[in-house]
Amino acid sequence: MRSFSVSHKGHAKEFALAKTTTLGELRSLVAEAFGVEPQNQKMLLKGAKFTDAGVSIDNAIPEGARILLMGTATREIEAFKASTARREEGRANYNRYMASASSIYRTQTRQIGGIGGGGDEEYGFGAFEALPDLPERERALGILRKLARDEGVKQLMKKHKYAVGVLRELHPFERTILGYNRNRGQVIALRLRTDDLDGFRDYQAVRLVLMHELAHMVWDEHDANFNALNSQHCREVVELDWTRRGRTLGGVPAASYYEPQASEAQSVDGGALRATGFVLGGEAPQLPPDASDQMAADHRRELIYKAAQKRMDKKR
């Protein structure tokens, strides 16, 4: 038997092998012990050569030798490749974002009549903006128009006398928020698409975010006043929708709307945006070192609104 040790990155393992064991066989055992594949191994021992896989350890390794192993473990290589892929995906999404964000301000908005003209049509949305360089732009515009035509939304805005200049699509690259309200109604932006840009978020979830942003028409901070108004909006957008009243006996039951939790408010937008925020024509957010780092937080927010929708469905 031949006894010796192999160390890799501060971790040592003792070996006791038959003297007839070849260096090729030793490399396989080392791979099992440290996760470094034979082709990635470099074993260092003064006066020894490990180039011939057929040589026995009896002729290559003296008794009690301490061999230093250099090489990257397979799991580390895979983790590096995965990290590189995430970074490349983040940069690709960022490039797509920059292309659309830089051109959206040059794109003619879709106007709707009425705001500023007096009467009921004075309240609502003045224009729509969808991201111009992403797929299915007309579908995105359709969702914005659907929100504006939503009878519950229309009646709520009329009741509270809300007039919003632009209802805009928020780019999915802005992963940290689901929407924002700039300068109390100058612009409201909503996340319509999924992170991969290949699909659209649930309409009811988007409408819940709109209720949140409309509460910023009155209150900037996520305090008790804001939470009360947000809850009121979520009730009224259902109760004021006369087109749905005939579906239940005696009108819409109180249990059919979602009651937002105060703990969820900050995860939606972090508060209203003032003139110092992300403004029309301002700079787009910069690419973080690893854009994928925000995915976990974004996923939690998606779960909040999916859970909210499930609770609404169960109560109906």
mmCIF file of C-alpha atoms in Angstrom:
data_model
loop_
_atom_site.group_PDB
_atom_site.id
_atom_site.type_symbol
_atom_site.label_atom_id
_atom_site.label_comp_id
_atom_site.label_asym_id
_atom_site.label_seq_id
_atom_site.Cartn_x
_atom_site.Cartn_y
_atom_site.Cartn_z
ATOM 1 C CA MET A 1 0.000 0.000 0.000
ATOM 2 C CA ARG A 2 1.084 3.549 -0.611
ATOM 3 C CA SER A 3 -0.152 6.301 1.709
ATOM 4 C CA PHE A 4 -0.149 9.993 0.812
ATOM 5 C CA SER A 5 -2.399 13.058 0.937
ATOM 6 C CA VAL A 6 -3.912 15.383 -1.660
ATOM 7 C CA SER A 7 -5.013 18.920 -0.756
ATOM 8 C CA HIS A 8 -7.217 21.301 -2.734
ATOM 9 C CA LYS A 9 -8.116 24.803 -1.631
ATOM 10 C CA GLY A 10 -7.333 24.088 2.007
ATOM 11 C CA HIS A 11 -9.068 20.706 2.138
ATOM 12 C CA ALA A 12 -6.894 17.574 2.425
ATOM 13 C CA LYS A 13 -7.771 13.944 1.903
ATOM 14 C CA GLU A 14 -5.655 10.941 2.867
ATOM 15 C CA PHE A 15 -5.246 8.131 0.336
ATOM 16 C CA ALA A 16 -4.010 4.564 0.953
ATOM 17 C CA LEU A 17 -3.881 2.748 -2.381
ATOM 18 C CA ALA A 18 -2.308 -0.326 -3.840
ATOM 19 C CA LYS A 19 1.110 0.404 -5.277
ATOM 20 C CA THR A 20 -0.066 -0.873 -8.651
ATOM 21 C CA THR A 21 -2.695 1.886 -8.897
ATOM 22 C CA THR A 22 -1.992 3.989 -11.969
ATOM 23 C CA LEU A 23 -1.923 7.768 -12.116
ATOM 24 C CA GLY A 24 -4.953 7.641 -14.397
ATOM 25 C CA GLU A 25 -6.891 5.725 -11.764
ATOM 26 C CA LEU A 26 -5.679 8.154 -9.110
ATOM 27 C CA ARG A 27 -7.015 11.078 -11.129
ATOM 28 C CA SER A 28 -10.448 9.445 -11.208
ATOM 29 C CA LEU A 29 -10.380 8.990 -7.413
ATOM 30 C CA VAL A 30 -9.297 12.602 -6.970
ATOM 31 C CA ALA A 31 -12.176 13.729 -9.189
ATOM 32 C CA GLU A 32 -14.643 11.880 -6.958
ATOM 33 C CA ALA A 33 -13.093 13.393 -3.832
ATOM 34 C CA PHE A 34 -12.794 17.031 -4.936
ATOM 35 C CA GLY A 35 -15.102 17.391 -7.932
ATOM 36 C CA VAL A 36 -12.263 18.398 -10.260
ATOM 37 C CA GLU A 37 -12.440 16.451 -13.509
ATOM 38 C CA PRO A 38 -9.180 14.692 -14.603
ATOM 39 C CA GLN A 39 -8.708 16.990 -17.607
ATOM 40 C CA ASN A 40 -8.846 20.001 -15.266
ATOM 41 C CA GLN A 41 -6.432 18.613 -12.679
ATOM 42 C CA LYS A 42 -2.887 19.786 -12.125
ATOM 43 C CA MET A 43 -1.114 17.870 -9.361
ATOM 44 C CA LEU A 44 2.086 19.327 -7.965
ATOM 45 C CA LEU A 45 4.762 17.411 -6.058
ATOM 46 C CA LYS A 46 8.432 18.281 -6.007
ATOM 47 C CA GLY A 47 10.404 15.904 -8.212
ATOM 48 C CA ALA A 48 7.322 14.065 -9.468
ATOM 49 C CA LYS A 49 5.706 14.012 -12.920
ATOM 50 C CA PHE A 50 2.055 13.125 -13.457
ATOM 51 C CA THR A 51 1.975 13.201 -17.253
ATOM 52 C CA ASP A 52 1.782 9.469 -17.988
ATOM 53 C CA ALA A 53 -1.557 8.053 -16.900
ATOM 54 C CA GLY A 54 -0.255 4.486 -17.138
ATOM 55 C CA VAL A 55 2.558 4.928 -14.582
ATOM 56 C CA SER A 56 1.927 3.301 -11.211
ATOM 57 C CA ILE A 57 1.911 5.440 -8.071
ATOM 58 C CA ASP A 58 4.728 3.227 -6.729
ATOM 59 C CA ASN A 59 7.031 4.797 -9.328
ATOM 60 C CA ALA A 60 5.629 8.333 -9.098
ATOM 61 C CA ILE A 61 4.614 9.090 -5.500
ATOM 62 C CA PRO A 62 6.807 8.457 -2.452
ATOM 63 C CA GLU A 63 5.346 7.265 0.877
ATOM 64 C CA GLY A 64 3.821 10.087 2.945
ATOM 65 C CA ALA A 65 3.904 12.587 0.079
ATOM 66 C CA ARG A 66 1.734 15.683 0.181
ATOM 67 C CA ILE A 67 0.342 16.506 -3.235
ATOM 68 C CA LEU A 68 -1.115 19.911 -4.070
ATOM 69 C CA LEU A 69 -4.073 19.788 -6.442
ATOM 70 C CA MET A 70 -4.884 22.766 -8.633
ATOM 71 C CA GLY A 71 -7.992 23.020 -10.792
ATOM 72 C CA THR A 72 -11.576 24.273 -10.825
ATOM 73 C CA ALA A 73 -14.336 21.976 -9.627
ATOM 74 C CA THR A 74 -17.081 21.129 -12.103
ATOM 75 C CA ARG A 75 -19.761 22.710 -9.916
ATOM 76 C CA GLU A 76 -17.797 25.968 -9.899
ATOM 77 C CA ILE A 77 -17.478 25.891 -13.682
ATOM 78 C CA GLU A 78 -21.219 25.296 -14.050
ATOM 79 C CA ALA A 79 -22.010 28.082 -11.578
ATOM 80 C CA PHE A 80 -19.759 30.451 -13.518
ATOM 81 C CA LYS A 81 -21.423 29.535 -16.817
ATOM 82 C CA ALA A 82 -24.877 30.025 -15.291
ATOM 83 C CA SER A 83 -23.875 33.395 -13.852
ATOM 84 C CA THR A 84 -22.464 34.444 -17.218
ATOM 85 C CA ALA A 85 -25.682 33.398 -18.941
ATOM 86 C CA ARG A 86 -27.751 35.400 -16.452
ATOM 87 C CA ARG A 87 -25.599 38.451 -16.989
ATOM 88 C CA GLU A 88 -25.869 38.116 -20.766
ATOM 89 C CA GLU A 89 -29.640 37.760 -20.472
ATOM 90 C CA GLY A 90 -29.753 40.838 -18.260
ATOM 91 C CA ARG A 91 -27.672 42.834 -20.716
ATOM 92 C CA ALA A 92 -29.832 41.683 -23.625
ATOM 93 C CA ASN A 93 -32.977 42.764 -21.784
ATOM 94 C CA TYR A 94 -31.301 46.038 -20.911
ATOM 95 C CA ASN A 95 -30.390 46.697 -24.533
ATOM 96 C CA ARG A 96 -33.965 46.000 -25.536
ATOM 97 C CA TYR A 97 -35.114 48.300 -22.760
ATOM 98 C CA MET A 98 -32.800 51.122 -23.851
ATOM 99 C CA ALA A 99 -33.999 50.803 -27.428
ATOM 100 C CA SER A 100 -37.631 51.103 -26.401
ATOM 101 C CA ALA A 101 -37.156 53.574 -23.540
ATOM 102 C CA SER A 102 -35.213 55.979 -25.728
ATOM 103 C CA SER A 103 -37.824 55.949 -28.459
ATOM 104 C CA ILE A 104 -41.037 55.952 -26.426
ATOM 105 C CA TYR A 105 -40.636 59.650 -25.746
ATOM 106 C CA ARG A 106 -40.442 60.294 -29.490
ATOM 107 C CA THR A 107 -43.513 58.180 -30.194
ATOM 108 C CA GLN A 108 -46.809 59.917 -30.797
ATOM 109 C CA THR A 109 -49.225 59.074 -28.009
ATOM 110 C CA ARG A 110 -52.703 57.715 -28.620
ATOM 111 C CA GLN A 111 -55.097 60.444 -27.537
ATOM 112 C CA ILE A 112 -58.543 60.000 -26.057
ATOM 113 C CA GLY A 113 -60.952 62.873 -25.929
ATOM 114 C CA GLY A 114 -62.319 64.781 -23.038
ATOM 115 C CA ILE A 115 -59.787 65.694 -20.377
ATOM 116 C CA GLY A 116 -59.911 69.364 -19.611
ATOM 117 C CA GLY A 117 -63.038 69.870 -21.677
ATOM 118 C CA GLY A 118 -65.581 69.890 -18.840
ATOM 119 C CA GLY A 119 -68.318 67.387 -18.012
ATOM 120 C CA ASP A 120 -67.909 63.741 -17.121
ATOM 121 C CA GLU A 121 -65.198 63.237 -19.720
ATOM 122 C CA GLU A 122 -62.995 65.683 -17.850
ATOM 123 C CA TYR A 123 -61.895 62.778 -15.661
ATOM 124 C CA GLY A 124 -59.954 59.799 -16.961
ATOM 125 C CA PHE A 125 -56.795 59.348 -19.035
ATOM 126 C CA GLY A 126 -55.566 61.825 -21.608
ATOM 127 C CA ALA A 127 -53.302 59.569 -23.653
ATOM 128 C CA PHE A 128 -51.823 56.075 -23.889
ATOM 129 C CA GLU A 129 -48.207 55.054 -24.444
ATOM 130 C CA ALA A 130 -47.081 51.477 -25.095
ATOM 131 C CA LEU A 131 -43.465 50.421 -25.600
ATOM 132 C CA PRO A 132 -42.867 50.795 -29.352
ATOM 133 C CA ASP A 133 -40.068 48.277 -29.962
ATOM 134 C CA LEU A 134 -41.521 45.237 -28.214
ATOM 135 C CA PRO A 135 -43.789 42.544 -29.684
ATOM 136 C CA GLU A 136 -47.584 42.929 -29.684
ATOM 137 C CA ARG A 137 -47.581 46.660 -29.078
ATOM 138 C CA GLU A 138 -51.220 46.904 -30.165
ATOM 139 C CA ARG A 139 -52.159 44.335 -27.540
ATOM 140 C CA ALA A 140 -50.388 46.405 -24.882
ATOM 141 C CA LEU A 141 -52.279 49.492 -26.053
ATOM 142 C CA GLY A 142 -55.449 47.426 -25.910
ATOM 143 C CA ILE A 143 -54.858 46.636 -22.241
ATOM 144 C CA LEU A 144 -54.332 50.322 -21.457
ATOM 145 C CA ARG A 145 -57.537 51.182 -23.316
ATOM 146 C CA LYS A 146 -59.390 48.383 -21.532
ATOM 147 C CA LEU A 147 -58.398 49.902 -18.192
ATOM 148 C CA ALA A 148 -59.673 53.293 -19.352
ATOM 149 C CA ARG A 149 -62.967 51.741 -20.560
ATOM 150 C CA ASP A 150 -63.383 49.593 -17.432
ATOM 151 C CA GLU A 151 -66.690 50.833 -15.997
ATOM 152 C CA GLY A 152 -65.465 50.476 -12.431
ATOM 153 C CA VAL A 153 -62.338 52.499 -13.215
ATOM 154 C CA LYS A 154 -64.329 55.145 -15.096
ATOM 155 C CA GLN A 155 -66.848 55.635 -12.304
ATOM 156 C CA LEU A 156 -64.145 55.677 -9.642
ATOM 157 C CA MET A 157 -62.166 58.374 -11.459
ATOM 158 C CA LYS A 158 -65.335 60.406 -11.978
ATOM 159 C CA LYS A 159 -66.252 60.123 -8.289
ATOM 160 C CA HIS A 160 -62.818 61.200 -7.087
ATOM 161 C CA LYS A 161 -62.286 63.659 -9.965
ATOM 162 C CA TYR A 162 -59.064 62.016 -11.089
ATOM 163 C CA ALA A 163 -57.538 63.233 -14.347
ATOM 164 C CA VAL A 164 -54.363 61.467 -15.538
ATOM 165 C CA GLY A 165 -52.335 62.920 -18.373
ATOM 166 C CA VAL A 166 -50.706 59.744 -19.695
ATOM 167 C CA LEU A 167 -51.304 56.071 -18.946
ATOM 168 C CA ARG A 168 -48.043 54.397 -19.909
ATOM 169 C CA GLU A 169 -46.646 50.890 -20.169
ATOM 170 C CA LEU A 170 -43.759 50.334 -17.764
ATOM 171 C CA HIS A 171 -40.862 48.346 -19.157
ATOM 172 C CA PRO A 172 -40.344 44.907 -17.528
ATOM 173 C CA PHE A 173 -36.662 45.715 -17.114
ATOM 174 C CA GLU A 174 -37.639 48.040 -14.272
ATOM 175 C CA ARG A 175 -37.965 44.951 -12.101
ATOM 176 C CA THR A 176 -38.103 46.672 -8.738
ATOM 177 C CA ILE A 177 -41.562 48.193 -9.248
ATOM 178 C CA LEU A 178 -44.929 47.269 -10.719
ATOM 179 C CA GLY A 179 -45.931 50.845 -11.451
ATOM 180 C CA TYR A 180 -45.513 54.494 -10.565
ATOM 181 C CA ASN A 181 -47.474 57.741 -10.388
ATOM 182 C CA ARG A 182 -45.418 60.782 -11.348
ATOM 183 C CA ASN A 183 -46.435 64.190 -10.006
ATOM 184 C CA ARG A 184 -49.913 63.100 -8.908
ATOM 185 C CA GLY A 185 -51.256 62.134 -12.287
ATOM 186 C CA GLN A 186 -48.952 63.637 -14.870
ATOM 187 C CA VAL A 187 -47.980 60.077 -15.778
ATOM 188 C CA ILE A 188 -49.082 56.707 -14.423
ATOM 189 C CA ALA A 189 -47.033 53.722 -15.623
ATOM 190 C CA LEU A 190 -48.021 50.083 -15.163
ATOM 191 C CA ARG A 191 -46.183 46.803 -15.713
ATOM 192 C CA LEU A 192 -48.113 44.934 -18.397
ATOM 193 C CA ARG A 193 -45.585 42.313 -19.544
ATOM 194 C CA THR A 194 -43.803 39.416 -17.940
ATOM 195 C CA ASP A 195 -40.046 39.577 -17.366
ATOM 196 C CA ASP A 196 -39.211 37.568 -20.487
ATOM 197 C CA LEU A 197 -41.268 39.993 -22.624
ATOM 198 C CA ASP A 198 -43.125 37.032 -24.152
ATOM 199 C CA GLY A 199 -46.407 37.402 -22.266
ATOM 200 C CA PHE A 200 -48.711 39.749 -20.364
ATOM 201 C CA ARG A 201 -49.598 39.898 -16.697
ATOM 202 C CA ASP A 202 -53.104 39.129 -15.433
ATOM 203 C CA TYR A 203 -55.522 41.996 -16.090
ATOM 204 C CA GLN A 204 -56.993 41.970 -12.577
ATOM 205 C CA ALA A 205 -53.506 42.148 -11.067
ATOM 206 C CA VAL A 206 -52.671 45.129 -13.295
ATOM 207 C CA ARG A 207 -55.921 46.832 -12.259
ATOM 208 C CA LEU A 208 -55.014 46.360 -8.584
ATOM 209 C CA VAL A 209 -51.750 48.174 -9.241
ATOM 210 C CA LEU A 210 -53.709 50.945 -10.980
ATOM 211 C CA MET A 211 -55.863 51.321 -7.841
ATOM 212 C CA HIS A 212 -52.652 51.669 -5.851
ATOM 213 C CA GLU A 213 -51.248 54.313 -8.182
ATOM 214 C CA LEU A 214 -54.501 56.262 -8.193
ATOM 215 C CA ALA A 215 -54.248 56.482 -4.402
ATOM 216 C CA HIS A 216 -51.029 58.419 -5.033
ATOM 217 C CA MET A 217 -53.189 61.104 -6.661
ATOM 218 C CA VAL A 218 -53.894 62.199 -3.077
ATOM 219 C CA TRP A 219 -51.221 60.699 -0.823
ATOM 220 C CA ASP A 220 -47.522 60.376 -1.656
ATOM 221 C CA GLU A 221 -46.325 58.194 1.210
ATOM 222 C CA HIS A 222 -47.497 54.701 2.095
ATOM 223 C CA ASP A 223 -49.067 55.785 5.391
ATOM 224 C CA ALA A 224 -52.415 55.069 7.028
ATOM 225 C CA ASN A 225 -54.178 57.659 4.875
ATOM 226 C CA PHE A 226 -52.811 56.079 1.704
ATOM 227 C CA ASN A 227 -53.724 52.547 2.819
ATOM 228 C CA ALA A 228 -57.289 53.617 3.629
ATOM 229 C CA LEU A 229 -57.743 55.255 0.213
ATOM 230 C CA ASN A 230 -56.171 52.296 -1.584
ATOM 231 C CA SER A 231 -58.614 49.958 0.172
ATOM 232 C CA GLN A 232 -61.481 52.281 -0.724
ATOM 233 C CA HIS A 233 -60.423 52.209 -4.366
ATOM 234 C CA CYS A 234 -60.331 48.400 -4.399
ATOM 235 C CA ARG A 235 -63.890 48.315 -3.046
ATOM 236 C CA GLU A 236 -65.257 51.024 -5.289
ATOM 237 C CA VAL A 237 -63.801 49.728 -8.552
ATOM 238 C CA VAL A 238 -66.071 46.705 -8.020
ATOM 239 C CA GLU A 239 -69.072 48.380 -6.405
ATOM 240 C CA LEU A 240 -69.268 51.226 -8.949
ATOM 241 C CA ASP A 241 -69.231 48.875 -11.932
ATOM 242 C CA TRP A 242 -72.943 48.876 -12.802
ATOM 243 C CA THR A 243 -72.362 46.399 -15.648
ATOM 244 C CA ARG A 244 -71.668 43.644 -13.123
ATOM 245 C CA ARG A 245 -74.405 44.339 -10.600
ATOM 246 C CA GLY A 246 -76.945 42.125 -12.311
ATOM 247 C CA ARG A 247 -74.752 39.093 -11.743
ATOM 248 C CA THR A 248 -75.503 39.006 -8.025
ATOM 249 C CA LEU A 249 -78.669 39.457 -5.992
ATOM 250 C CA GLY A 250 -78.891 42.948 -4.540
ATOM 251 C CA GLY A 251 -75.733 44.282 -6.154
ATOM 252 C CA VAL A 252 -72.098 43.403 -5.699
ATOM 253 C CA PRO A 253 -71.342 41.777 -2.333
ATOM 254 C CA ALA A 254 -68.578 43.330 -0.246
ATOM 255 C CA ALA A 255 -66.684 40.025 -0.217
ATOM 256 C CA SER A 256 -66.079 40.186 -3.980
ATOM 257 C CA TYR A 257 -63.297 42.753 -3.884
ATOM 258 C CA TYR A 258 -59.707 42.474 -2.718
ATOM 259 C CA GLU A 259 -58.652 44.195 0.492
ATOM 260 C CA PRO A 260 -54.983 45.227 0.018
ATOM 261 C CA GLN A 261 -52.587 44.729 2.915
ATOM 262 C CA ALA A 262 -50.476 47.630 4.154
ATOM 263 C CA SER A 263 -47.388 45.401 4.052
ATOM 264 C CA GLU A 264 -47.776 45.023 0.273
ATOM 265 C CA ALA A 265 -47.730 48.750 -0.541
ATOM 266 C CA GLN A 266 -43.975 49.300 -0.595
ATOM 267 C CA SER A 267 -43.400 46.359 -2.941
ATOM 268 C CA VAL A 268 -45.590 47.962 -5.617
ATOM 269 C CA ASP A 269 -43.782 51.243 -6.270
ATOM 270 C CA GLY A 270 -41.883 52.492 -3.218
ATOM 271 C CA GLY A 271 -44.023 55.657 -3.061
ATOM 272 C CA ALA A 272 -45.098 58.376 -5.468
ATOM 273 C CA LEU A 273 -42.532 59.924 -7.807
ATOM 274 C CA ARG A 274 -41.886 63.638 -7.609
ATOM 275 C CA ALA A 275 -39.960 65.781 -10.083
ATOM 276 C CA THR A 276 -36.728 64.107 -9.003
ATOM 277 C CA GLY A 277 -38.002 60.657 -9.916
ATOM 278 C CA PHE A 278 -37.974 58.801 -13.238
ATOM 279 C CA VAL A 279 -39.629 61.484 -15.356
ATOM 280 C CA LEU A 280 -40.781 61.893 -18.922
ATOM 281 C CA GLY A 281 -37.683 62.374 -21.017
ATOM 282 C CA GLY A 282 -35.387 61.600 -18.087
ATOM 283 C CA GLU A 283 -32.640 59.044 -17.860
ATOM 284 C CA ALA A 284 -33.485 55.374 -17.983
ATOM 285 C CA PRO A 285 -32.387 53.207 -15.029
ATOM 286 C CA GLN A 286 -28.825 51.943 -15.272
ATOM 287 C CA LEU A 287 -28.002 48.256 -15.613
ATOM 288 C CA PRO A 288 -27.128 46.736 -12.212
ATOM 289 C CA PRO A 289 -23.999 44.552 -11.974
ATOM 290 C CA ASP A 290 -26.189 41.500 -12.235
ATOM 291 C CA ALA A 291 -29.690 42.244 -13.481
ATOM 292 C CA SER A 292 -30.903 38.826 -12.362
ATOM 293 C CA ASP A 293 -30.394 39.757 -8.701
ATOM 294 C CA GLN A 294 -33.790 41.477 -8.706
ATOM 295 C CA MET A 295 -35.677 38.401 -9.883
ATOM 296 C CA ALA A 296 -36.365 37.023 -6.403
ATOM 297 C CA ALA A 297 -37.941 40.272 -5.169
ATOM 298 C CA ASP A 298 -39.948 40.633 -8.374
ATOM 299 C CA HIS A 299 -41.159 37.033 -8.057
ATOM 300 C CA ARG A 300 -42.402 37.726 -4.518
ATOM 301 C CA ARG A 301 -44.443 40.680 -5.764
ATOM 302 C CA GLU A 302 -45.967 38.549 -8.521
ATOM 303 C CA LEU A 303 -46.958 35.945 -5.916
ATOM 304 C CA ILE A 304 -48.614 38.617 -3.772
ATOM 305 C CA TYR A 305 -50.955 39.618 -6.569
ATOM 306 C CA LYS A 306 -51.583 36.071 -7.748
ATOM 307 C CA ALA A 307 -52.534 35.149 -4.189
ATOM 308 C CA ALA A 308 -54.756 38.221 -4.030
ATOM 309 C CA GLN A 309 -56.560 37.142 -7.176
ATOM 310 C CA LYS A 310 -57.082 33.637 -5.816
ATOM 311 C CA ARG A 311 -58.598 35.070 -2.620
ATOM 312 C CA MET A 312 -60.943 37.201 -4.700
ATOM 313 C CA ASP A 313 -62.034 34.185 -6.753
ATOM 314 C CA LYS A 314 -62.707 32.096 -3.649
ATOM 315 C CA LYS A 315 -64.901 34.803 -2.125
ATOM 316 C CA ARG A 316 -67.070 35.198 -5.228
#
